[in-house]
Coordinates of N, CA and C in Angstrom, one line a residue:
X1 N 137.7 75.2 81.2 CA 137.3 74.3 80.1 C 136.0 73.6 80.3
X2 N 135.8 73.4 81.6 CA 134.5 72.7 81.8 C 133.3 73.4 81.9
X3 N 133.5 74.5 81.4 CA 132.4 75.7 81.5 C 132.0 75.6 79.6
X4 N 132.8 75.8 79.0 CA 133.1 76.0 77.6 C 132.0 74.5 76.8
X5 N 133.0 73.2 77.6 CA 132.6 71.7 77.0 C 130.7 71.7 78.0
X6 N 130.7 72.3 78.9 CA 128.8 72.3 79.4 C 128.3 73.5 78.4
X7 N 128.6 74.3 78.2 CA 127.8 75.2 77.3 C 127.5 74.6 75.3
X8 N 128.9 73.6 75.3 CA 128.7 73.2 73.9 C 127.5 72.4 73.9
X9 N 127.7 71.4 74.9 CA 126.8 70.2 75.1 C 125.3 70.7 75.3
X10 N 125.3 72.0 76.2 CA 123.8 72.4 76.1 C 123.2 72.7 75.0
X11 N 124.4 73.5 74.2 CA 123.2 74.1 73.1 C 123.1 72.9 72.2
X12 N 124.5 71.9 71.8 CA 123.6 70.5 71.3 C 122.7 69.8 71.6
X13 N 122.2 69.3 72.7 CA 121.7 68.8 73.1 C 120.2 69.8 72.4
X14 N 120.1 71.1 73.0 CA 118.9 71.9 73.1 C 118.9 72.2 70.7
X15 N 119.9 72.0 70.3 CA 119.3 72.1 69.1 C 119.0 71.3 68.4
X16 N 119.6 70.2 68.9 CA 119.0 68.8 68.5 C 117.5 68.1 68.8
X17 N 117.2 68.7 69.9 CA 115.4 68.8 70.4 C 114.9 69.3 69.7
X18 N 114.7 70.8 69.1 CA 113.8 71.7 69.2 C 112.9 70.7 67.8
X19 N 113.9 70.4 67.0 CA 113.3 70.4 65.8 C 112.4 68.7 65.8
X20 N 112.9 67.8 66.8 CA 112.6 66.7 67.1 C 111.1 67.2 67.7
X21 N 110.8 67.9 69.0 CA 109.4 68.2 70.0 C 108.9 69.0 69.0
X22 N 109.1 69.7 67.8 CA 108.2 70.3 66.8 C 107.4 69.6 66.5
X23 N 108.3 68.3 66.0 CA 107.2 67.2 65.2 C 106.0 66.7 66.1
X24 N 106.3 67.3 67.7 CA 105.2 66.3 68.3 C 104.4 67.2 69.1
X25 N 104.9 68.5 68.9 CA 104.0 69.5 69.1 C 102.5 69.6 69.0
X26 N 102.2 69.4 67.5 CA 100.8 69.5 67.8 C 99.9 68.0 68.8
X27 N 100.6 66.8 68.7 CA 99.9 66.0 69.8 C 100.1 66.6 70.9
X28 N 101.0 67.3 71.5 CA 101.2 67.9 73.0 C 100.3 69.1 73.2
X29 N 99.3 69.6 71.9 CA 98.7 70.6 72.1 C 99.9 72.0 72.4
X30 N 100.6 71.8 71.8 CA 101.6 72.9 71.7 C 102.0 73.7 70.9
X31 N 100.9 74.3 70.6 CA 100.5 75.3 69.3 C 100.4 76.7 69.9
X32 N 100.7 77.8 69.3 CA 100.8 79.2 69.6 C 99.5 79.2 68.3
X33 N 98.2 79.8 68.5 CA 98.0 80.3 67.2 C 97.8 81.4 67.6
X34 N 97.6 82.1 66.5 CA 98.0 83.5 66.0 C 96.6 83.8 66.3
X35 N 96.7 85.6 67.3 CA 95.4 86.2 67.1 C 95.7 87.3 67.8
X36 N 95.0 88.4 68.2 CA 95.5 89.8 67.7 C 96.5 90.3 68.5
X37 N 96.7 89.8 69.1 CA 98.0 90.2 69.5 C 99.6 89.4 69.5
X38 N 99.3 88.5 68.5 CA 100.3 87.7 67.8 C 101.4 88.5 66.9
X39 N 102.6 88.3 66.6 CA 103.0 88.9 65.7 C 103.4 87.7 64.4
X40 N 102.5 86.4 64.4 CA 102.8 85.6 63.4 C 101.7 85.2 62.8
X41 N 101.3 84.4 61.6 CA 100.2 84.5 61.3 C 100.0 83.2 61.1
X42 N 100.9 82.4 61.1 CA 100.5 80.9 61.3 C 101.2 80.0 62.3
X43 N 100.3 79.3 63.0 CA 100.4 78.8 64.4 C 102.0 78.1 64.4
X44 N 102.4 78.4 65.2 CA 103.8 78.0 65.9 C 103.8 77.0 67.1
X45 N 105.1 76.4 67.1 CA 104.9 75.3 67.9 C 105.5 75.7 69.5
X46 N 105.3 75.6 70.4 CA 106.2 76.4 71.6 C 106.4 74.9 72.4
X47 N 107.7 74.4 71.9 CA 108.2 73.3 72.8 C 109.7 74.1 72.4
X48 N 110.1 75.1 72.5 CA 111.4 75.6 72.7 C 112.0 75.2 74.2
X49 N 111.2 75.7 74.8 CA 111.4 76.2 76.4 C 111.6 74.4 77.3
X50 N 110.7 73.5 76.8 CA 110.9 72.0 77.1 C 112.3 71.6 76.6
X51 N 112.8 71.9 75.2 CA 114.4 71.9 74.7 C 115.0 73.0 75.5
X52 N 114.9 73.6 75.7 CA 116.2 74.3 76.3 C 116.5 73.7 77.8
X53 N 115.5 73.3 78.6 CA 115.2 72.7 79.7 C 116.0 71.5 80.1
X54 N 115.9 70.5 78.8 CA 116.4 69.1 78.5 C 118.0 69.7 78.4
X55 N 118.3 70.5 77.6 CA 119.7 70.8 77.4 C 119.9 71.8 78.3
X56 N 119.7 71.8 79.5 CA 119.9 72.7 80.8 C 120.4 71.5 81.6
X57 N 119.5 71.1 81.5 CA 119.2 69.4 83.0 C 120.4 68.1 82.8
X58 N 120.8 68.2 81.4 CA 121.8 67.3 81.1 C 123.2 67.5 81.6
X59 N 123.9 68.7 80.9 CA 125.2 69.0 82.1 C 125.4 69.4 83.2
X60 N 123.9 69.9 83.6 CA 124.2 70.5 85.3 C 123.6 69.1 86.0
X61 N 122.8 68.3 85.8 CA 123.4 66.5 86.4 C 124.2 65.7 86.1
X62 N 124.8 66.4 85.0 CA 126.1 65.5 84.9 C 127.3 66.1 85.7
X63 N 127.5 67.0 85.6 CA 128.9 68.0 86.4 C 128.5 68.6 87.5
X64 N 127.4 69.6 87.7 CA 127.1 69.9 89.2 C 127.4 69.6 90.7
X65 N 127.8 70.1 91.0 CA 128.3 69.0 92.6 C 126.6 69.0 93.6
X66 N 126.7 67.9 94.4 CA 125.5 67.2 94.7 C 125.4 67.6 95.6
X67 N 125.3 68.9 96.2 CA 124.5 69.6 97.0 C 123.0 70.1 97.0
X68 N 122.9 70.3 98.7 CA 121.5 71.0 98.5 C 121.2 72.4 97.4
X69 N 122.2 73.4 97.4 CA 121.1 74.3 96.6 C 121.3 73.7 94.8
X70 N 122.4 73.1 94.2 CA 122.5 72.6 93.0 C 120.6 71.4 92.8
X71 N 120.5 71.3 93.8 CA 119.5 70.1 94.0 C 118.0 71.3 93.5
X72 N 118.5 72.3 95.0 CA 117.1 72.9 94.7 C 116.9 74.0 94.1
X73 N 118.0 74.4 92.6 CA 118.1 75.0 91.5 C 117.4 74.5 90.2
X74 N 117.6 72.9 90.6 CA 116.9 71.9 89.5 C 115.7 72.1 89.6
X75 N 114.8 71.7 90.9 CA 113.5 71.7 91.1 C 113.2 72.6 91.1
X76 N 113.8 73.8 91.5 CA 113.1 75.5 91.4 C 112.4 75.8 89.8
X77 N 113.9 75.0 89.1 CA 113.3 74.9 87.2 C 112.5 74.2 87.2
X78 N 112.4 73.2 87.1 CA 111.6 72.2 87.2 C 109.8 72.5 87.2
X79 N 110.1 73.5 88.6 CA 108.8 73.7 89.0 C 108.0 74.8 87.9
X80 N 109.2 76.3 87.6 CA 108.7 77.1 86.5 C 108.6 76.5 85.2
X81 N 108.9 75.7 84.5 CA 109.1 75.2 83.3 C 107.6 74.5 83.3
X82 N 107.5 73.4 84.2 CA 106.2 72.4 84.3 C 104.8 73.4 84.3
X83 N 105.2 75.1 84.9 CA 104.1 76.0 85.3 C 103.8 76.5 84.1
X84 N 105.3 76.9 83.2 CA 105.2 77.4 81.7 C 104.5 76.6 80.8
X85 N 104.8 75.0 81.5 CA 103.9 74.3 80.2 C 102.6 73.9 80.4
X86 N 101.8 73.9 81.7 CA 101.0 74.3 81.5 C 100.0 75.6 81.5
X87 N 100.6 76.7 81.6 CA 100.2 77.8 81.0 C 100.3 77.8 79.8
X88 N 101.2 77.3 79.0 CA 101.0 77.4 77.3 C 99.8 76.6 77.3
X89 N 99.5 75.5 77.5 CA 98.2 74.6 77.1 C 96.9 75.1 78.0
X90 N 97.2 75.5 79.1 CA 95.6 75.8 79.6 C 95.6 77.2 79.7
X91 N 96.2 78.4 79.5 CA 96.1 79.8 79.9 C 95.6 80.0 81.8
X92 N 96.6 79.5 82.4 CA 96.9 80.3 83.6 C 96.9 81.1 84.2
X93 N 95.6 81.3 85.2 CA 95.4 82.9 85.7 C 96.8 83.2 86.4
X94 N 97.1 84.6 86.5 CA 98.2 85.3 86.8 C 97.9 84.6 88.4
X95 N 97.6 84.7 89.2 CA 97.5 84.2 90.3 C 98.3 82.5 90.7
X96 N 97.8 81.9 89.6 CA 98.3 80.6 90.0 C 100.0 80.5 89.4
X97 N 100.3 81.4 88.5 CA 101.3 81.7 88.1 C 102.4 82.1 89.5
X98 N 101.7 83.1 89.7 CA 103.1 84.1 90.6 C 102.8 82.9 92.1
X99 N 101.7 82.2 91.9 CA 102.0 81.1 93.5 C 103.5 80.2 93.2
X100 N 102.5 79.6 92.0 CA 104.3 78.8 91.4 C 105.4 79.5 91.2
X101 N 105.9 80.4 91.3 CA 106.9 81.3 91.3 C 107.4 81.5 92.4
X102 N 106.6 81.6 93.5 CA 107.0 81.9 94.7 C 107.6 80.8 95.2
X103 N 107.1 79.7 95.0 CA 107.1 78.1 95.8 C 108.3 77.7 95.5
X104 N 108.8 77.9 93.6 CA 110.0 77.6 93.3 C 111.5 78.6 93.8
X105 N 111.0 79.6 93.8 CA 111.8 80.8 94.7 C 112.0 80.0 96.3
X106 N 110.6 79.8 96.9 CA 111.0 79.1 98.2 C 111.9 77.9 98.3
X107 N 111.8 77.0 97.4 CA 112.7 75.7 97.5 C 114.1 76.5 97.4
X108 N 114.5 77.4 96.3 CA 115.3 77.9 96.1 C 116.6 78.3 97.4
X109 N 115.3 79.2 98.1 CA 115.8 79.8 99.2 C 115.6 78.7 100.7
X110 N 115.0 78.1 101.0 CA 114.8 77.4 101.9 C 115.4 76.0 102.2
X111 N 115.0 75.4 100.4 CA 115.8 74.0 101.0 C 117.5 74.2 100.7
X112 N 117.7 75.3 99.4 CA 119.2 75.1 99.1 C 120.6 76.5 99.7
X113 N 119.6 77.4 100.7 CA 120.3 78.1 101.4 C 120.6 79.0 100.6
X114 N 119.8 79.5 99.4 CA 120.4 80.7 98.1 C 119.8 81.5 98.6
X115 N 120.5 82.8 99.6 CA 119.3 84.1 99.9 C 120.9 85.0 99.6
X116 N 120.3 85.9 99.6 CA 121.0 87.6 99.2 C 121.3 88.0 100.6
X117 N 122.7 87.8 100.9 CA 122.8 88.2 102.3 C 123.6 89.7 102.4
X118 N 124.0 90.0 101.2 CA 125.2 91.2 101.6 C 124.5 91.8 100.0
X119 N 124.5 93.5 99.9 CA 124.2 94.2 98.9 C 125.6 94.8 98.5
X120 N 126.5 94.3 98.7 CA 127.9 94.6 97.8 C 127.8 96.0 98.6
X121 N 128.8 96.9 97.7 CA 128.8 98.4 98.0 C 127.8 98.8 98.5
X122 N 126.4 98.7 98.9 CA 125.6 99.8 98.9 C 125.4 99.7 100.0
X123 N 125.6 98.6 101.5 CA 126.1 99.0 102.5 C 127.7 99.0 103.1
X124 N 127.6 99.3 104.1 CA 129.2 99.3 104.9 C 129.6 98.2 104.8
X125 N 131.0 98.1 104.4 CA 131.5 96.4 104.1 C 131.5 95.6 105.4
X126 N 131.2 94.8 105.7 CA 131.3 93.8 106.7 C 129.5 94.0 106.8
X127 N 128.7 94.5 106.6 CA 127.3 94.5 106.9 C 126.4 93.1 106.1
X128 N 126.4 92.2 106.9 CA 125.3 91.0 106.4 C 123.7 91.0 106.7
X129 N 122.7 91.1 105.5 CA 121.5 91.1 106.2 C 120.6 89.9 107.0
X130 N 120.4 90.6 107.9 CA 119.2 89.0 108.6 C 118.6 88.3 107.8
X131 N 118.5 87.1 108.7 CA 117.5 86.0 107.9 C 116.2 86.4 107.3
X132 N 115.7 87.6 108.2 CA 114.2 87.9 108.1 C 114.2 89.0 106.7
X133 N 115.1 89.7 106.4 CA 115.5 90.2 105.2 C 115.4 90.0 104.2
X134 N 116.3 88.7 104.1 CA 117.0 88.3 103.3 C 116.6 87.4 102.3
X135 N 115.8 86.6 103.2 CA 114.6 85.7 102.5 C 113.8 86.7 101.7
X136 N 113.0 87.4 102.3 CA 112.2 88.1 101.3 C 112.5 88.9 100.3
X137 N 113.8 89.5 100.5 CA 114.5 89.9 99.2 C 114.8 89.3 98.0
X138 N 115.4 87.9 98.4 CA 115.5 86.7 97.6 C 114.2 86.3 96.6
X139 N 113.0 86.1 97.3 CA 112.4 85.5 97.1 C 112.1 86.5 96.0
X140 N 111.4 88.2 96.3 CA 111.1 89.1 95.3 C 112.1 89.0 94.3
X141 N 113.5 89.0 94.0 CA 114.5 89.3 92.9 C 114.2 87.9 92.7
X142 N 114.1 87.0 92.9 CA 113.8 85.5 91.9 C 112.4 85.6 91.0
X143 N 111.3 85.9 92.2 CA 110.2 86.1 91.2 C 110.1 87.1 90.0
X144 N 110.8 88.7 90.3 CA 111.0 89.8 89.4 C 112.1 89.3 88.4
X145 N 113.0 89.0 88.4 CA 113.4 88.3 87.0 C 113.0 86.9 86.4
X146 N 112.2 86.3 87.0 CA 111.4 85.3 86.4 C 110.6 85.8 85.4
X147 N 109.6 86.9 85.8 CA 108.5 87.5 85.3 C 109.6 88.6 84.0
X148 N 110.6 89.3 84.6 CA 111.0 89.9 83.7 C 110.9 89.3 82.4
X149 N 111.8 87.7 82.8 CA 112.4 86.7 81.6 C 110.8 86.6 80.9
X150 N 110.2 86.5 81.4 CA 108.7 85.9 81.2 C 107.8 87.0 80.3
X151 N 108.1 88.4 80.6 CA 108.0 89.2 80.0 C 107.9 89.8 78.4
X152 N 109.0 89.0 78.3 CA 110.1 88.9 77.0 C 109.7 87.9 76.3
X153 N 109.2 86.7 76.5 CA 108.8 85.8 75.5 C 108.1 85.7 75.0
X154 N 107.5 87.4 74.5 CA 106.5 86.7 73.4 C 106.7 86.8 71.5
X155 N 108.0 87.3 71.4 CA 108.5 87.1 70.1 C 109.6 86.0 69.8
X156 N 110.0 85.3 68.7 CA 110.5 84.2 68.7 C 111.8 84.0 69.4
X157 N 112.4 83.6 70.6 CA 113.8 84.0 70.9 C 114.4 85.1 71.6
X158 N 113.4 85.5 71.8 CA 114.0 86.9 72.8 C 114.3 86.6 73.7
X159 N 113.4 85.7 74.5 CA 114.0 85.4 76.1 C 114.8 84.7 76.1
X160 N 115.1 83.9 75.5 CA 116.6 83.1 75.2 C 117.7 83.9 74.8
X161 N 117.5 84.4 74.1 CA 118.6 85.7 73.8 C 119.2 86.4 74.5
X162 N 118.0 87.3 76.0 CA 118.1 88.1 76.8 C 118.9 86.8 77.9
X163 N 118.3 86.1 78.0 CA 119.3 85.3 79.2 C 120.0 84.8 79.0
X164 N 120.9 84.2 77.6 CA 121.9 84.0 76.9 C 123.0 85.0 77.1
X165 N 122.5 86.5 77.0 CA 123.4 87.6 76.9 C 124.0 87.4 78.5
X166 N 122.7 87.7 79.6 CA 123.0 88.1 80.5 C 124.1 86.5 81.2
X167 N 123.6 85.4 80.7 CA 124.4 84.6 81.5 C 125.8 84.7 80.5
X168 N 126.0 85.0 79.4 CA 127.9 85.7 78.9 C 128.2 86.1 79.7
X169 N 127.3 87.4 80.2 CA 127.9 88.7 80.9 C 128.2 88.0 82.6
X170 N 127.3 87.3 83.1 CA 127.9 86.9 84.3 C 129.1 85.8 84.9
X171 N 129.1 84.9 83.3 CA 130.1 84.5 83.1 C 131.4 85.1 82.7

């Protein structure tokens, strides 16, 4: 039930924003305008991703248990969200991008102990991989579905949609 009463509260929370950071969008310089590789023709506001954020941050500080990796799950977001916003406003070379990606992957894996130690079936059961593995595995499948997710956003809702499905499905 406590999965159900955090999923209501986020998407309230996150629909109750969007339409509020609209209005203040254009002071935040948070304008999409349109140009040729747009599929809209008049400028859009991109403070979705700051609402979905706000209605992320709300039930998992409120209910989360107060551990290290719940801690450094926050700041892992934290760090890509702050990277996304300013890549919407300044256009961020890919480089400074995939640094911040890594960094938040590393808090991830370093301060909160989240690494990929066992590949299910695809080795012999009882087989755990090393530290020296495992981290780097971690670190690449954090940054490759970041960038996947990241991939996906440039029509209205897709990446929300795509990680909406996928977190059903892992739920």
């Amino acid at each position: 039930m406590i999965l159900l009463t955090t999923l209501l509260i986020s998407l309230f929370i996150t629909m109750v924003l969007i339409p509020l950071f609209k209005t203040y969008a254009v002071q935040l310089e948070a304008m999409d305008i349109p140009n040729g590789r747009s599929v809209h023709t008049c400028p859009k506001p991109k403070v979705g991703g700051i609402a979905m954020t706000v209605g992320f941050l709300i039930p998992v500080l409120l209910w989360s248990p107060k551990d290290p990796f719940s801690a450094s799950v926050v700041i892992g977001s934290l760090i890509v969200v702050t990277l996304g916003f300013f890549d919407d406003r300044h256009s961020l070379d890919y480089k400074s991008k995939f640094v911040g990606q890594i960094i938040a992957a590393l808090v991830v894996t370093l301060h909160g102990g989240g690494m990929i130690k066992s590949l299910g079936t695809l080795l012999p059961q009882g087989v755990v991989l090393p530290d020296w593995l495992s981290l780097p595995l971690t670190v690449l499948v954090i940054v490759g579905v970041t960038n996947a997710i990241n991939l996906s956003d440039g029509l209205d809702g897709l990446a929300a949609g795509v990680t909406a499905i996928v977190a059903l499905v892992l739920t």
